[in-house]
Amino acid sequence: MQILYKSDPQRGALWQQWLAQHAPDIQLHLWPETGNPHEIEMLIAWQPPENMMETFPGLKALLSVGAGADQFDLSALPPDLPVVRMIEPGLTQGMVEYVTFAVLGLHRDMPRYLQQQRDARWQAHSVRPAAARRVGVMGLGELGQASLRQLVSLGFDCAGWSRTPREIEGATCFHGADRLGAFLARSDILVCLLPLTAETRGLLNHDLFRQLPAGAALVQAGRGAQLHHNDLLAALDSGQLSAAVIDVTDPEPLPSTHPFWRHPAIWLTPHIASQTQADSAAAALLENLRRYQRGEPMKGLIDRARGY
Ligand code: NAP
Ligand code: GLV
């Protein structure tokens, strides 16, 4: 089988080597080298090349190198072309680490203490146990569930919110737009791990922030276009929110003049919460290619109607 890779060249080179060793029947071409374009069956990319279907008429599936596939213009792709996102343990573990870091940092008042350090002010505030901190995770998929389980194990009072019903031991699960208000009302720290869809675009806005307990904090590791920047700044300025950890923005990169860079209550990271790890993802990729060869559905298949 011939497959084409168009993304970070270092990871591509590693995958090429790894597949040559573990699956010599699969040949991975590294863009811009394509072999015979008519023989390419799979394209693995973050951004596919222009005129993809014309150039690679035998394409059977488009695979994202990342957990999301919202970067693809699904409406421009043939409706029957399977689109598959990345599910692999390294990516999941990275997000668990980021969410844990952010929630612990907020729980232990670190934005406030870092400001006090800048002001050379020695002032203690009361310490709340994790059990007295209500954490809510929006999105209970691969990344949300793993992150929530870690937070449960740390003793936080945890809840989750998804589109359809989910069950996670130790956490209260809410689902659907009707239950969003009840979920938000018990989220002192709100973590967003939602995919970008028509329903979630712009969801983190004034109307949502006002339903959180006063002084709540936000962790945004979903997608930039879910967050309304001016509404976040207003919520921080009014005290409705106390702090925010922001990993994804729209646009990316954020212009150097943007107020997020210098806001004392915002920790900003450049979309690094989690990344596909070349070694663990190689095995996950091969497993999915074998599923395809056996005629089984690949893991991470995007449901075009749901948008994720
Ligand atoms: P996933 O497995 O597809 O899970 C998505 C979750 O969101 C599901 O629980 C789904 O509900 C829920 N959801 C979707 N639309 C919803 C809606 N309208 N209302 C309520 N819940 C809704 O995705 P994942 O692998 O966990 O990844 C989640 C997202 O994380 C990615 O799409 C990407 O945007 C982001 N991400 C960010 C980074 C980073 O570095 N910052 C890295 C990787 C991923 P159901 O369970 O009912 O389907
Ligand atoms: C990163 O944001 C990804 O989708 O993997």
CSV table of C-alpha atoms and ligand atoms in Angstrom, one decimal:
chain,number,residue,atom,x,y,z
A,1,MET,CA,0.0,0.0,0.0
A,2,GLN,CA,1.2,3.5,-0.9
A,3,ILE,CA,0.6,6.3,1.5
A,4,LEU,CA,1.6,10.0,1.5
A,5,TYR,CA,2.6,12.1,4.5
A,6,LYS,CA,2.6,15.9,4.4
A,7,SER,CA,3.4,17.4,7.8
A,8,ASP,CA,6.3,17.9,10.2
A,9,PRO,CA,9.3,16.3,8.2
A,10,GLN,CA,11.1,15.0,11.3
A,11,ARG,CA,8.1,12.9,12.4
A,12,GLY,CA,7.6,11.8,8.8
A,13,ALA,CA,11.2,10.5,8.5
A,14,LEU,CA,10.7,8.6,11.8
A,15,TRP,CA,7.4,7.1,10.6
A,16,GLN,CA,9.0,6.1,7.3
A,17,GLN,CA,11.8,4.3,9.0
A,18,TRP,CA,9.5,2.7,11.5
A,19,LEU,CA,7.0,1.4,8.9
A,20,ALA,CA,9.9,0.1,6.7
A,21,GLN,CA,10.9,-2.0,9.7
A,22,HIS,CA,7.5,-3.1,11.0
A,23,ALA,CA,5.3,-3.1,7.9
A,24,PRO,CA,7.5,-3.4,4.8
A,25,ASP,CA,4.3,-3.9,2.6
A,26,ILE,CA,3.4,-0.2,3.4
A,27,GLN,CA,5.4,2.5,1.6
A,28,LEU,CA,5.3,6.0,3.1
A,29,HIS,CA,6.1,8.8,0.8
A,30,LEU,CA,7.2,12.1,2.3
A,31,TRP,CA,5.8,15.2,0.6
A,32,PRO,CA,6.7,16.6,-1.9
A,33,GLU,CA,7.9,13.2,-3.0
A,34,THR,CA,4.7,11.3,-3.9
A,35,GLY,CA,5.8,8.3,-6.0
A,36,ASN,CA,3.1,7.6,-8.6
A,37,PRO,CA,0.2,9.8,-7.4
A,38,HIS,CA,-2.3,7.4,-8.9
A,39,GLU,CA,-1.2,4.7,-6.4
A,40,ILE,CA,-1.6,6.8,-3.3
A,41,GLU,CA,-4.4,5.3,-1.1
A,42,MET,CA,-4.1,7.4,2.1
A,43,LEU,CA,-3.0,10.9,2.8
A,44,ILE,CA,-1.8,11.8,6.3
A,45,ALA,CA,-1.6,15.5,6.7
A,46,TRP,CA,-2.5,18.6,8.8
A,47,GLN,CA,-3.1,20.7,5.7
A,48,PRO,CA,-3.8,18.6,2.5
A,49,PRO,CA,-2.3,19.8,-0.8
A,50,GLU,CA,-4.5,21.8,-3.2
A,51,ASN,CA,-6.4,19.8,-5.8
A,52,MET,CA,-6.0,16.7,-3.6
A,53,MET,CA,-8.6,14.5,-5.3
A,54,GLU,CA,-7.5,15.4,-8.8
A,55,THR,CA,-3.8,14.7,-8.0
A,56,PHE,CA,-4.5,11.5,-6.1
A,57,PRO,CA,-7.5,10.0,-7.8
A,58,GLY,CA,-7.2,6.7,-5.9
A,59,LEU,CA,-7.3,8.2,-2.4
A,60,LYS,CA,-9.4,6.1,0.0
A,61,ALA,CA,-9.1,8.2,3.2
A,62,LEU,CA,-7.7,11.4,4.6
A,63,LEU,CA,-6.0,11.1,8.0
A,64,SER,CA,-5.3,14.0,10.3
A,65,VAL,CA,-1.9,14.0,12.1
A,66,GLY,CA,-3.7,15.7,15.1
A,67,ALA,CA,-6.6,14.9,17.4
A,68,GLY,CA,-8.8,17.3,15.5
A,69,ALA,CA,-9.9,17.4,11.9
A,70,ASP,CA,-11.6,20.8,12.0
A,71,GLN,CA,-8.7,22.2,10.0
A,72,PHE,CA,-10.0,20.4,7.0
A,73,ASP,CA,-12.7,22.0,4.9
A,74,LEU,CA,-15.0,18.9,5.0
A,75,SER,CA,-17.5,20.6,2.6
A,76,ALA,CA,-14.8,20.6,-0.1
A,77,LEU,CA,-14.1,16.9,0.3
A,78,PRO,CA,-16.0,14.1,-1.5
A,79,PRO,CA,-18.9,13.2,0.9
A,80,ASP,CA,-17.9,9.5,1.0
A,81,LEU,CA,-14.2,10.1,1.6
A,82,PRO,CA,-13.4,8.8,5.2
A,83,VAL,CA,-11.7,11.4,7.3
A,84,VAL,CA,-9.9,10.1,10.4
A,85,ARG,CA,-8.4,11.9,13.3
A,86,MET,CA,-5.4,10.8,15.4
A,87,ILE,CA,-6.0,8.8,18.6
A,88,GLU,CA,-2.8,7.7,20.2
A,89,PRO,CA,-1.6,7.3,23.8
A,90,GLY,CA,1.1,10.0,23.7
A,91,LEU,CA,-1.3,12.7,22.6
A,92,THR,CA,-3.8,11.7,25.4
A,93,GLN,CA,-1.1,11.6,28.0
A,94,GLY,CA,0.2,15.1,26.9
A,95,MET,CA,-3.3,16.5,27.4
A,96,VAL,CA,-3.7,14.8,30.8
A,97,GLU,CA,-0.5,16.5,31.9
A,98,TYR,CA,-1.5,19.9,30.6
A,99,VAL,CA,-4.9,19.8,32.2
A,100,THR,CA,-3.5,18.6,35.5
A,101,PHE,CA,-0.9,21.3,35.5
A,102,ALA,CA,-3.4,24.0,34.7
A,103,VAL,CA,-6.1,22.8,37.2
A,104,LEU,CA,-3.5,22.4,40.0
A,105,GLY,CA,-2.0,25.8,39.2
A,106,LEU,CA,-5.4,27.5,39.4
A,107,HIS,CA,-6.5,25.5,42.4
A,108,ARG,CA,-3.3,26.5,44.3
A,109,ASP,CA,-3.8,30.2,43.3
A,110,MET,CA,-0.6,30.4,41.3
A,111,PRO,CA,-1.6,33.3,39.0
A,112,ARG,CA,-2.1,35.4,42.2
A,113,TYR,CA,1.1,34.2,43.9
A,114,LEU,CA,3.2,34.9,40.8
A,115,GLN,CA,1.8,38.5,40.8
A,116,GLN,CA,2.6,38.7,44.5
A,117,GLN,CA,6.2,37.6,43.7
A,118,ARG,CA,6.5,40.3,41.0
A,119,ASP,CA,5.3,42.8,43.7
A,120,ALA,CA,7.7,41.3,46.3
A,121,ARG,CA,4.6,40.8,48.6
A,122,TRP,CA,4.6,37.9,51.1
A,123,GLN,CA,1.0,37.2,51.7
A,124,ALA,CA,-0.7,33.8,52.4
A,125,HIS,CA,-4.3,33.0,51.4
A,126,SER,CA,-6.2,30.1,52.8
A,127,VAL,CA,-5.6,26.8,51.1
A,128,ARG,CA,-8.6,24.8,49.9
A,129,PRO,CA,-8.5,21.0,49.7
A,130,ALA,CA,-9.0,19.5,46.3
A,131,ALA,CA,-12.3,18.0,47.5
A,132,ALA,CA,-13.7,21.5,48.0
A,133,ARG,CA,-12.8,22.5,44.4
A,134,ARG,CA,-15.4,21.7,41.8
A,135,VAL,CA,-13.9,21.0,38.4
A,136,GLY,CA,-15.9,20.7,35.2
A,137,VAL,CA,-14.6,19.2,32.0
A,138,MET,CA,-16.5,20.0,28.8
A,139,GLY,CA,-16.0,17.2,26.2
A,140,LEU,CA,-15.8,13.7,27.4
A,141,GLY,CA,-14.0,12.1,24.5
A,142,GLU,CA,-10.5,10.5,24.3
A,143,LEU,CA,-8.9,13.5,26.0
A,144,GLY,CA,-11.7,14.7,28.3
A,145,GLN,CA,-12.2,11.3,29.8
A,146,ALA,CA,-8.6,10.7,30.5
A,147,SER,CA,-8.1,14.2,32.0
A,148,LEU,CA,-11.2,13.8,34.2
A,149,ARG,CA,-10.0,10.5,35.5
A,150,GLN,CA,-6.7,12.0,36.5
A,151,LEU,CA,-8.5,14.9,38.3
A,152,VAL,CA,-10.8,12.4,40.1
A,153,SER,CA,-7.7,10.6,41.3
A,154,LEU,CA,-6.3,13.9,42.7
A,155,GLY,CA,-9.5,14.2,44.8
A,156,PHE,CA,-11.2,17.1,43.0
A,157,ASP,CA,-15.0,17.3,43.0
A,158,CYS,CA,-15.4,16.5,39.3
A,159,ALA,CA,-18.1,16.7,36.7
A,160,GLY,CA,-18.2,16.4,32.9
A,161,TRP,CA,-20.4,17.5,30.1
A,162,SER,CA,-20.9,15.9,26.7
A,163,ARG,CA,-23.4,15.7,23.9
A,164,THR,CA,-24.6,12.2,24.6
A,165,PRO,CA,-24.7,10.4,28.0
A,166,ARG,CA,-21.3,9.3,29.4
A,167,GLU,CA,-20.4,7.6,32.7
A,168,ILE,CA,-17.1,8.2,34.5
A,169,GLU,CA,-16.4,6.7,37.8
A,170,GLY,CA,-16.1,9.3,40.5
A,171,ALA,CA,-17.5,12.2,38.4
A,172,THR,CA,-21.0,13.6,37.9
A,173,CYS,CA,-21.8,13.5,34.2
A,174,PHE,CA,-24.2,15.9,32.4
A,175,HIS,CA,-25.1,15.9,28.8
A,176,GLY,CA,-26.9,18.1,26.2
A,177,ALA,CA,-27.6,21.8,25.9
A,178,ASP,CA,-30.4,21.5,28.5
A,179,ARG,CA,-28.0,20.4,31.2
A,180,LEU,CA,-25.2,22.9,30.4
A,181,GLY,CA,-26.4,25.4,32.9
A,182,ALA,CA,-26.5,22.9,35.8
A,183,PHE,CA,-23.0,21.7,34.9
A,184,LEU,CA,-21.6,25.3,34.7
A,185,ALA,CA,-23.2,26.3,38.0
A,186,ARG,CA,-21.0,23.7,39.8
A,187,SER,CA,-17.7,24.4,37.9
A,188,ASP,CA,-15.2,26.5,39.9
A,189,ILE,CA,-12.6,25.5,37.3
A,190,LEU,CA,-14.0,24.9,33.8
A,191,VAL,CA,-11.8,23.0,31.4
A,192,CYS,CA,-12.8,23.0,27.7
A,193,LEU,CA,-11.8,20.0,25.6
A,194,LEU,CA,-14.5,20.2,23.0
A,195,PRO,CA,-13.9,19.8,19.3
A,196,LEU,CA,-14.7,22.8,17.0
A,197,THR,CA,-18.1,22.4,15.4
A,198,ALA,CA,-21.0,24.6,14.5
A,199,GLU,CA,-22.4,24.1,18.0
A,200,THR,CA,-19.2,24.8,19.9
A,201,ARG,CA,-17.9,27.8,17.9
A,202,GLY,CA,-18.1,30.8,20.1
A,203,LEU,CA,-19.5,28.8,23.0
A,204,LEU,CA,-17.1,30.3,25.6
A,205,ASN,CA,-18.7,33.7,25.7
A,206,HIS,CA,-20.4,36.1,28.1
A,207,ASP,CA,-23.5,34.1,28.4
A,208,LEU,CA,-21.6,31.0,29.4
A,209,PHE,CA,-19.2,32.9,31.8
A,210,ARG,CA,-22.2,34.4,33.7
A,211,GLN,CA,-23.5,30.9,34.5
A,212,LEU,CA,-20.3,29.9,36.3
A,213,PRO,CA,-19.8,30.6,40.0
A,214,ALA,CA,-18.4,34.1,40.6
A,215,GLY,CA,-14.6,34.0,40.6
A,216,ALA,CA,-14.4,30.8,38.5
A,217,ALA,CA,-11.4,30.0,36.3
A,218,LEU,CA,-11.1,28.7,32.8
A,219,VAL,CA,-8.8,26.3,31.1
A,220,GLN,CA,-9.2,26.4,27.3
A,221,ALA,CA,-7.4,23.6,25.4
A,222,GLY,CA,-10.0,22.9,22.8
A,223,ARG,CA,-9.9,25.2,19.7
A,224,GLY,CA,-9.3,28.9,19.4
A,225,ALA,CA,-12.6,29.8,17.7
A,226,GLN,CA,-14.6,28.5,20.7
A,227,LEU,CA,-13.5,31.5,22.9
A,228,HIS,CA,-14.8,35.0,22.6
A,229,HIS,CA,-11.7,37.1,23.5
A,230,ASN,CA,-13.4,40.3,24.5
A,231,ASP,CA,-16.0,38.4,26.6
A,232,LEU,CA,-13.1,36.7,28.5
A,233,LEU,CA,-11.4,40.0,29.1
A,234,ALA,CA,-14.6,41.6,30.4
A,235,ALA,CA,-15.3,38.6,32.7
A,236,LEU,CA,-11.8,38.8,34.1
A,237,ASP,CA,-12.1,42.6,34.6
A,238,SER,CA,-15.5,42.3,36.3
A,239,GLY,CA,-14.2,39.5,38.6
A,240,GLN,CA,-16.8,37.0,37.3
A,241,LEU,CA,-13.7,35.0,36.3
A,242,SER,CA,-10.5,35.1,38.4
A,243,ALA,CA,-8.0,33.6,35.9
A,244,ALA,CA,-7.6,31.7,32.7
A,245,VAL,CA,-5.1,29.3,31.2
A,246,ILE,CA,-5.4,29.6,27.4
A,247,ASP,CA,-3.6,27.3,25.0
A,248,VAL,CA,-5.6,27.9,21.8
A,249,THR,CA,-6.6,31.2,20.2
A,250,ASP,CA,-8.1,32.6,17.0
A,251,PRO,CA,-5.9,33.7,15.3
A,252,GLU,CA,-2.8,31.6,16.0
A,253,PRO,CA,-0.2,33.0,16.5
A,254,LEU,CA,-1.8,35.7,18.6
A,255,PRO,CA,-0.5,39.2,17.5
A,256,SER,CA,2.1,40.6,19.9
A,257,THR,CA,-0.2,43.5,20.7
A,258,HIS,CA,-3.0,41.3,21.9
A,259,PRO,CA,-4.1,42.0,25.5
A,260,PHE,CA,-3.9,38.3,26.5
A,261,TRP,CA,0.0,38.4,26.4
A,262,ARG,CA,0.2,40.9,29.2
A,263,HIS,CA,-3.0,40.2,31.2
A,264,PRO,CA,-1.9,39.4,34.8
A,265,ALA,CA,-4.7,36.8,35.2
A,266,ILE,CA,-4.0,34.9,32.0
A,267,TRP,CA,-1.4,32.2,31.4
A,268,LEU,CA,-1.0,31.8,27.6
A,269,THR,CA,0.7,28.9,25.9
A,270,PRO,CA,1.2,28.6,22.1
A,271,HIS,CA,-1.0,25.6,21.3
A,272,ILE,CA,1.3,23.1,23.0
A,273,ALA,CA,-1.2,21.4,25.4
A,274,SER,CA,-0.7,18.2,23.6
A,275,GLN,CA,1.1,16.9,20.5
A,276,THR,CA,1.1,13.7,18.5
A,277,GLN,CA,4.1,11.8,19.7
A,278,ALA,CA,6.0,10.2,16.7
A,279,ASP,CA,6.8,6.9,18.4
A,280,SER,CA,3.5,6.0,20.0
A,281,ALA,CA,1.6,7.4,17.1
A,282,ALA,CA,3.5,5.2,14.6
A,283,ALA,CA,2.0,2.1,16.2
A,284,ALA,CA,-1.5,3.7,16.3
A,285,LEU,CA,-1.2,4.6,12.7
A,286,LEU,CA,-0.2,1.1,11.6
A,287,GLU,CA,-3.0,-0.4,13.7
A,288,ASN,CA,-5.5,1.9,11.8
A,289,LEU,CA,-4.0,1.0,8.4
A,290,ARG,CA,-4.3,-2.7,9.2
A,291,ARG,CA,-8.0,-2.1,10.1
A,292,TYR,CA,-8.5,-0.4,6.8
A,293,GLN,CA,-6.8,-3.4,5.0
A,294,ARG,CA,-9.1,-5.8,6.8
A,295,GLY,CA,-12.1,-3.8,5.8
A,296,GLU,CA,-12.8,-2.7,9.4
A,297,PRO,CA,-13.7,0.9,10.4
A,298,MET,CA,-10.7,2.9,11.3
A,299,LYS,CA,-10.4,4.4,14.8
A,300,GLY,CA,-11.1,8.1,15.0
A,301,LEU,CA,-13.5,8.2,12.0
A,302,ILE,CA,-15.1,11.7,11.7
A,303,ASP,CA,-18.9,11.6,11.6
A,304,ARG,CA,-19.6,14.3,9.0
A,305,ALA,CA,-23.1,15.0,10.3
A,306,ARG,CA,-21.9,15.6,13.9
A,307,GLY,CA,-18.8,17.6,12.7
A,308,TYR,CA,-16.3,15.6,14.9
B,1,NAP,P1,-13.5,13.4,20.9
B,1,NAP,O1,-13.0,12.1,21.4
B,1,NAP,O2,-14.1,13.5,19.6
B,1,NAP,O3,-14.4,13.9,22.0
B,1,NAP,C1,-15.2,15.1,21.9
B,1,NAP,C2,-16.1,15.2,23.1
B,1,NAP,O4,-16.8,16.5,22.9
B,1,NAP,C3,-17.2,14.1,23.2
B,1,NAP,O5,-17.4,13.8,24.5
B,1,NAP,C4,-18.4,14.8,22.6
B,1,NAP,O6,-19.7,14.4,23.1
B,1,NAP,C5,-18.2,16.3,23.1
B,1,NAP,N1,-19.0,17.2,22.3
B,1,NAP,C6,-18.9,17.5,21.0
B,1,NAP,N2,-19.8,18.4,20.6
B,1,NAP,C7,-20.5,18.7,21.8
B,1,NAP,C8,-21.6,19.6,22.1
B,1,NAP,N3,-22.2,20.3,21.1
B,1,NAP,N4,-22.0,19.6,23.3
B,1,NAP,C9,-21.5,18.8,24.3
B,1,NAP,N5,-20.4,18.0,24.1
B,1,NAP,C10,-20.0,17.9,22.8
B,1,NAP,O7,-12.3,14.4,20.9
B,1,NAP,P2,-10.9,14.4,21.7
B,1,NAP,O8,-9.9,13.5,21.1
B,1,NAP,O9,-11.2,14.2,23.2
B,1,NAP,O10,-10.4,15.9,21.4
B,1,NAP,C11,-11.1,17.0,21.8
B,1,NAP,C12,-10.5,18.2,21.2
B,1,NAP,O11,-9.4,18.7,21.9
B,1,NAP,C13,-10.1,18.2,19.8
B,1,NAP,O12,-11.2,18.2,18.9
B,1,NAP,C14,-9.2,19.4,19.7
B,1,NAP,O13,-10.1,20.5,19.4
B,1,NAP,C15,-8.7,19.6,21.1
B,1,NAP,N6,-7.2,19.3,21.1
B,1,NAP,C16,-6.4,20.3,21.5
B,1,NAP,C17,-5.1,20.1,21.6
B,1,NAP,C18,-4.2,21.2,22.1
B,1,NAP,O14,-2.9,21.0,22.0
B,1,NAP,N7,-4.7,22.3,22.6
B,1,NAP,C19,-4.5,18.8,21.3
B,1,NAP,C20,-5.4,17.8,20.9
B,1,NAP,C21,-6.8,18.1,20.8
B,1,NAP,P3,-20.1,12.8,22.9
B,1,NAP,O15,-19.2,12.0,23.9
B,1,NAP,O16,-21.5,12.8,23.3
B,1,NAP,O17,-19.8,12.5,21.5
B,2,GLV,C1,-3.7,19.5,18.3
B,2,GLV,O1,-4.3,20.5,18.5
B,2,GLV,C2,-4.3,18.3,17.8
B,2,GLV,O2,-5.4,18.4,17.3
B,2,GLV,O3,-3.7,17.3,17.8
